[in-house]
Short mmCIF file of C-alpha atoms and ligand atoms in Angstrom, two decimals:
data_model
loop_
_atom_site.label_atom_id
_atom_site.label_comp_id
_atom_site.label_asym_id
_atom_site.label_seq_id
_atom_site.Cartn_x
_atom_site.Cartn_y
_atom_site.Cartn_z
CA UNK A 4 44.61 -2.23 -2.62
CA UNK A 5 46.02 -1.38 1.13
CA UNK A 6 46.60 -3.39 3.97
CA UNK A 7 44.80 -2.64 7.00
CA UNK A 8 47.38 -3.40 9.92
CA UNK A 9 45.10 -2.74 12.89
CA UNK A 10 43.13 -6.17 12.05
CA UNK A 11 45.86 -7.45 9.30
CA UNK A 12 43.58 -7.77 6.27
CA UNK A 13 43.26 -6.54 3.25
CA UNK A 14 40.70 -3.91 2.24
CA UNK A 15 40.24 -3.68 -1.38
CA UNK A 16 39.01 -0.92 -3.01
CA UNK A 17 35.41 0.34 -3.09
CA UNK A 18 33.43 -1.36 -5.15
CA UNK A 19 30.34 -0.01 -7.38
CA UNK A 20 27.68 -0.78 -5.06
CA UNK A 21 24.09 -1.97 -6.25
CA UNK A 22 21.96 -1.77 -2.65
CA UNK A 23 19.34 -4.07 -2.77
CA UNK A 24 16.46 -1.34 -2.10
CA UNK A 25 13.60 -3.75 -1.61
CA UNK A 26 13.93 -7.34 -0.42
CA UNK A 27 12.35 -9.51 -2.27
CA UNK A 28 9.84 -10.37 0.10
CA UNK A 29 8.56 -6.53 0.00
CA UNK A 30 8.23 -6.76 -3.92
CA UNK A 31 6.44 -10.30 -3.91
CA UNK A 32 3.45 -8.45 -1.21
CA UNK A 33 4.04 -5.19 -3.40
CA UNK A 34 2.65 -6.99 -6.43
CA UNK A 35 0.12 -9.27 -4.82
CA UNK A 36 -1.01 -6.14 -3.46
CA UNK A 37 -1.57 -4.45 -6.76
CA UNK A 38 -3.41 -7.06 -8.05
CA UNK A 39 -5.59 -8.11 -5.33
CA UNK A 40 -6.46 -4.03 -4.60
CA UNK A 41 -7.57 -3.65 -8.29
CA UNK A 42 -9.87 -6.68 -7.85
CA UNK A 43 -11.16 -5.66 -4.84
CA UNK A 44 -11.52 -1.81 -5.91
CA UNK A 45 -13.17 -3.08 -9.21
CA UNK A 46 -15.76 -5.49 -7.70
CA UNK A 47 -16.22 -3.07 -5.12
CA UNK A 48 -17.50 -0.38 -6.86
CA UNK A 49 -19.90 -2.78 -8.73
CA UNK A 50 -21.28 -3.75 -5.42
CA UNK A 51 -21.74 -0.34 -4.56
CA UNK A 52 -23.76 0.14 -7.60
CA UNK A 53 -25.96 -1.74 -6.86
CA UNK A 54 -27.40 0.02 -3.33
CA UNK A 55 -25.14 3.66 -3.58
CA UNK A 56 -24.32 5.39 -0.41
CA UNK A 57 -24.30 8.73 -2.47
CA UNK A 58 -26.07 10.30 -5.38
CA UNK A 59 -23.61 8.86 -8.44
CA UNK A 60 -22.75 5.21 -9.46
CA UNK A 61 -19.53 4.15 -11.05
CA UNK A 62 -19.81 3.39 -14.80
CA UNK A 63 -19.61 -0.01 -15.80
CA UNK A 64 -16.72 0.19 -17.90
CA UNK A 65 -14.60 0.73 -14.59
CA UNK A 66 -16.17 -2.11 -12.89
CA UNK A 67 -15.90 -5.83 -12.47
CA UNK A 68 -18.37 -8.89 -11.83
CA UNK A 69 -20.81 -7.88 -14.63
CA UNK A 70 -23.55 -7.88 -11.99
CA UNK A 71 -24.07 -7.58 -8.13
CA UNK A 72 -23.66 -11.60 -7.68
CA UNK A 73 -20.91 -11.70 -9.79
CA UNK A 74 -18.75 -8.99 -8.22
CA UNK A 75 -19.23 -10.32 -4.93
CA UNK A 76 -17.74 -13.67 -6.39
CA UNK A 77 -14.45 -11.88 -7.35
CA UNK A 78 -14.87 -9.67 -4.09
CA UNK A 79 -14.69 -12.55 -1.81
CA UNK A 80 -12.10 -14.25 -3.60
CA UNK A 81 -9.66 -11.41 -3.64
CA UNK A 82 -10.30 -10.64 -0.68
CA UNK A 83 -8.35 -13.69 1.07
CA UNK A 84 -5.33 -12.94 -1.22
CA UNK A 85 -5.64 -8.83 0.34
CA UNK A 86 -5.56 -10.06 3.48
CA UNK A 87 -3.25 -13.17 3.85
CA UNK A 88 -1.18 -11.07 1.89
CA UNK A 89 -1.02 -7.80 3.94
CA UNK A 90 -0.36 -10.19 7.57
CA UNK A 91 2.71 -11.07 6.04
CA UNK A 92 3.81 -7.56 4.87
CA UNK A 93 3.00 -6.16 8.20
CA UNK A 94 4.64 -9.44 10.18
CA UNK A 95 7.64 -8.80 8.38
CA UNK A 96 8.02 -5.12 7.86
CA UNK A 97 7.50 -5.06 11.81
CA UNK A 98 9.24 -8.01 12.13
CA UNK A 99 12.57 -6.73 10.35
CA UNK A 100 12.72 -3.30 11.27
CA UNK A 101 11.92 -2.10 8.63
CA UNK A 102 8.56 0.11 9.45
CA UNK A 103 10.75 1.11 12.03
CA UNK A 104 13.55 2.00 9.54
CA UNK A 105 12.06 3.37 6.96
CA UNK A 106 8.53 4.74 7.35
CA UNK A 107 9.27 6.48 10.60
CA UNK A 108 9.56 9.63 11.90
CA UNK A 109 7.25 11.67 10.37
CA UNK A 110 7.37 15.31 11.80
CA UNK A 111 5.00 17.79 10.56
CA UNK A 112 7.56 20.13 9.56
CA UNK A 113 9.56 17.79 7.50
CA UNK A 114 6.25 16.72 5.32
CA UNK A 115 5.65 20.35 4.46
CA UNK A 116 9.21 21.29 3.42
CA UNK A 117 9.65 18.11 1.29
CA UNK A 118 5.95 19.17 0.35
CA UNK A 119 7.34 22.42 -0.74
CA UNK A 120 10.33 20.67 -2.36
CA UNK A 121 8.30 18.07 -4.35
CA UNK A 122 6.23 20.73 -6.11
CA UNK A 123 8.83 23.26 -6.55
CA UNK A 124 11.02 20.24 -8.42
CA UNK A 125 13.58 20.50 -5.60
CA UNK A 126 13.44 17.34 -3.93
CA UNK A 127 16.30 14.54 -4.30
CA UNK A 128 15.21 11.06 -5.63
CA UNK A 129 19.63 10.33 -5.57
CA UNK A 130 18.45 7.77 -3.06
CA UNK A 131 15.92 6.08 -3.35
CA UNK A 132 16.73 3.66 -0.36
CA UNK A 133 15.56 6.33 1.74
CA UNK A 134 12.11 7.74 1.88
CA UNK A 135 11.07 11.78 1.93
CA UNK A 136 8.55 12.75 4.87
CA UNK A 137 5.83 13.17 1.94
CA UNK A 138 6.52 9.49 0.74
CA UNK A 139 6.86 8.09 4.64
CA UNK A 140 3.42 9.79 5.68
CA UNK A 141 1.25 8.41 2.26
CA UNK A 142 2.99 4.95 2.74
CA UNK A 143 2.09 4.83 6.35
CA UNK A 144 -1.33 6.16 5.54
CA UNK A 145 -2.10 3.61 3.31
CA UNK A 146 -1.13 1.17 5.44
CA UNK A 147 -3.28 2.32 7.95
CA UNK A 148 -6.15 2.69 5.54
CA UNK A 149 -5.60 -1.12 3.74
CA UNK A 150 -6.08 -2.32 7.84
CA UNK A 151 -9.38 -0.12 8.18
CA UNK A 152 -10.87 -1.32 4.35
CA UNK A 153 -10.49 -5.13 5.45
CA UNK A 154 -11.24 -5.16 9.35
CA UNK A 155 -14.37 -2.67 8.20
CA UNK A 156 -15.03 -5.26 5.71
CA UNK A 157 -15.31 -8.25 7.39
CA UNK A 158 -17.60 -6.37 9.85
CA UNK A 159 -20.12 -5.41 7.01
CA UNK A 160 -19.16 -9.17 5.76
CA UNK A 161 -20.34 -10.96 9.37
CA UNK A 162 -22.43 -8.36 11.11
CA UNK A 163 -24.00 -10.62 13.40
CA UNK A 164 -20.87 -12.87 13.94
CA UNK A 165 -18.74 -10.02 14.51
CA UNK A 166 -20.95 -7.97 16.21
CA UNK A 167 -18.28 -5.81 18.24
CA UNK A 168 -16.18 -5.31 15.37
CA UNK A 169 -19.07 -3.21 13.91
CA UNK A 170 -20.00 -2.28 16.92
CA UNK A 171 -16.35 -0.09 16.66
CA UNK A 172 -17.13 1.64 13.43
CA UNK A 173 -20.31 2.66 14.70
CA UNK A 174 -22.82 -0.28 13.15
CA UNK A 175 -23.24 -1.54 10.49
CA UNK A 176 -24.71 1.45 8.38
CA UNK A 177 -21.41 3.46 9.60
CA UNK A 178 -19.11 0.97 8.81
CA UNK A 179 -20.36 0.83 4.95
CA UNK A 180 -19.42 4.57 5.14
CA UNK A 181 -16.16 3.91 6.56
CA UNK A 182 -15.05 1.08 4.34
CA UNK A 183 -16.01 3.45 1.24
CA UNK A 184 -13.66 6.30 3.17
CA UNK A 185 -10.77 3.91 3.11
CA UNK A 186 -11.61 2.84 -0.80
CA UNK A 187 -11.56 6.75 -1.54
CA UNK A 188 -8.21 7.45 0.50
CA UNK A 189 -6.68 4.22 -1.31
CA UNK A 190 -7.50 5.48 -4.74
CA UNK A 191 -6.33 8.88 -4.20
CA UNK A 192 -3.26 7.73 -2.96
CA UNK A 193 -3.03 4.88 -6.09
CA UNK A 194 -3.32 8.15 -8.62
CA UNK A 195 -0.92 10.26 -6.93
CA UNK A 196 2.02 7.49 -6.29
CA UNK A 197 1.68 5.68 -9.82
CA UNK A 198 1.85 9.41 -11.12
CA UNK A 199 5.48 10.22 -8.80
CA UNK A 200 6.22 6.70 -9.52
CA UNK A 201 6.33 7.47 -13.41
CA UNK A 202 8.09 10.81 -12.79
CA UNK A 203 10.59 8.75 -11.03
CA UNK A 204 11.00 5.49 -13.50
CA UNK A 205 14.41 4.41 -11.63
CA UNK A 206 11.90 3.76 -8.88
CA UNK A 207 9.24 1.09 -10.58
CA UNK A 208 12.75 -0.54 -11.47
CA UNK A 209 13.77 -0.95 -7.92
CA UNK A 210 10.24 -2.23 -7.09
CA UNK A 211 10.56 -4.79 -9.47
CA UNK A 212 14.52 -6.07 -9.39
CA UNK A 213 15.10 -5.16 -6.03
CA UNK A 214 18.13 -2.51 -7.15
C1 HEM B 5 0.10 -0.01 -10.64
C2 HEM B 5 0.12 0.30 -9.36
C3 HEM B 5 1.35 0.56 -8.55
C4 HEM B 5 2.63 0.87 -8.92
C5 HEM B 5 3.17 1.06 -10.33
C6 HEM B 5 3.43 1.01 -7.71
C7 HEM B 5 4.77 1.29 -7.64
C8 HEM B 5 5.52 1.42 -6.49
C9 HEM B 5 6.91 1.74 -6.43
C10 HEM B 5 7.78 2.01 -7.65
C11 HEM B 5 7.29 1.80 -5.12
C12 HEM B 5 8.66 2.15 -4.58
C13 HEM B 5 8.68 3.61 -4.31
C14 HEM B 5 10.05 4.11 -3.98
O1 HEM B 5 10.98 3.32 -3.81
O2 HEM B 5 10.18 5.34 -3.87
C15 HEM B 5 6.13 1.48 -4.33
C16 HEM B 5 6.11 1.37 -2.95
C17 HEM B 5 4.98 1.20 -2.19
N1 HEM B 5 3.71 1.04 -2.69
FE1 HEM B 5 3.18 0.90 -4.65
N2 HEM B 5 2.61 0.79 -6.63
C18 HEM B 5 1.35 0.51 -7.09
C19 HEM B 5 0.23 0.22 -6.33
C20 HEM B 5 0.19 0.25 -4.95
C21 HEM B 5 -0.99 0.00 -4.16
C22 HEM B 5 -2.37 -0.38 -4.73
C23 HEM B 5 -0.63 0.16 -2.87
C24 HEM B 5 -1.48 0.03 -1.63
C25 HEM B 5 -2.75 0.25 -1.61
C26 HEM B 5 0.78 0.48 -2.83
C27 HEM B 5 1.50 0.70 -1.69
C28 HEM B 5 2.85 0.91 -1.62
C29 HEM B 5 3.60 0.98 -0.38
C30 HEM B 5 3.02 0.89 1.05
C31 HEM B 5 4.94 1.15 -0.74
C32 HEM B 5 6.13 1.22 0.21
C33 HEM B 5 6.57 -0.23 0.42
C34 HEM B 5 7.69 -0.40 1.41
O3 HEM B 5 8.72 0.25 1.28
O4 HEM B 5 7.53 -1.24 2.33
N3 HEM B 5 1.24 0.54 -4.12
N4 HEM B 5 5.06 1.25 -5.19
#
């Protein structure tokens, strides 16, 4: 222990510290998230089934609702929970800096030499409160993509009502196109961060206890 003079105090020594990575009000919208995504991806696809946009279906084993009426039930219903839920991440990750903090810059040249990094086994995950250019550009783009899947949703939802909503994805044939592009960019991004997330355990541990 020393005594600082300049403000007469004492300073003890440094203890351990255990950061708190991700407020809890990140991991409560985290989780929601998760759920309400694999309802909505789930009923989705069942939906889609039953008028495709493209020559396959999705089996049934990988979908949810049983039937078209059913799956719209459970697409409905999780779909206030998606969105209620993302307004208050994006309020308060705009709201207390922490977009600003943590998801941005992202510079080309960074993304492809943590790129090269990442598959080369070279890249740091010491600390995990900050995130590589690789990590910063998926999270933003998923961010982006969860706003396009529910405002191009409600437009395919309320066509008529919201008339120049769909108008802005092109009508309403285009906007069933887009809101299937978001799906697709969603679950690509799902397999590849639940894959790095395994790779990485200490990381599902910080997204559950915060540290
Ligand atoms: C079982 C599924 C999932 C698991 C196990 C999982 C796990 C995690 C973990 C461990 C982190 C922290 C990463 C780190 O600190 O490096 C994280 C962050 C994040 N995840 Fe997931 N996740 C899942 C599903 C999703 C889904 C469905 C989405 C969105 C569609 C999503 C979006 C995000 C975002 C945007 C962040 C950054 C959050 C922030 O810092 O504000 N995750 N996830």
């Amino acid at each position: 222990m020393s005594i600082d003079a300049t403000h007469d105090r004492t300073v003890l020594p440094a203890a351990p510290t255990r950061e708190l990575i991700h407020p809890l009000w990140v991991r409560i919208t985290h989780w929601i998230n998760v759920l309400a995504m694999t309802v909505m991806i789930g009923s989705g696809w069942e939906i889609y089934n039953a008028s495709p946009l493209f020559p396959f279906v999705f089996p049934e084993a990988i979908t949810l609702g049983g039937w078209l009426a059913g799956a719209l039930l459970w697409h409905f219903a999780a779909m206030w929970v998606l969105a209620v839920n993302g307004f208050f991440y994006l309020a308060l990750g705009i709201a207390s800096g922490r977009f600003q903090r943590k998801l941005v810059p992202i510079r080309a040249a960074e993304v492809l030499s943590d790129a090269g990094k990442a598959i080369t086994g070279k890249l740091s995950h010491a600390d995990l409160s900050v995130y590589n250019a690789v990590q910063r550009l998926l999270y933003l783009g998923v961010i982006l993509a969860g706003i396009v899947i529910v405002l191009s949703g409600i437009s395919i939802w309320k066509p008529v009502q919201l008339q120049e909503l769909t108008a802005i994805f092109g009508g309403y044939d285009a906007a069933r196109y887009v809101h299937f592009l978001a799906m697709a960019a969603i679950v690509g991004f799902l397999v590849l961060h639940v894959v790095m997330t395994l790779l990485v355990p200490s990381s599902l541990r910080a997204m559950i206890i915060g540290r």
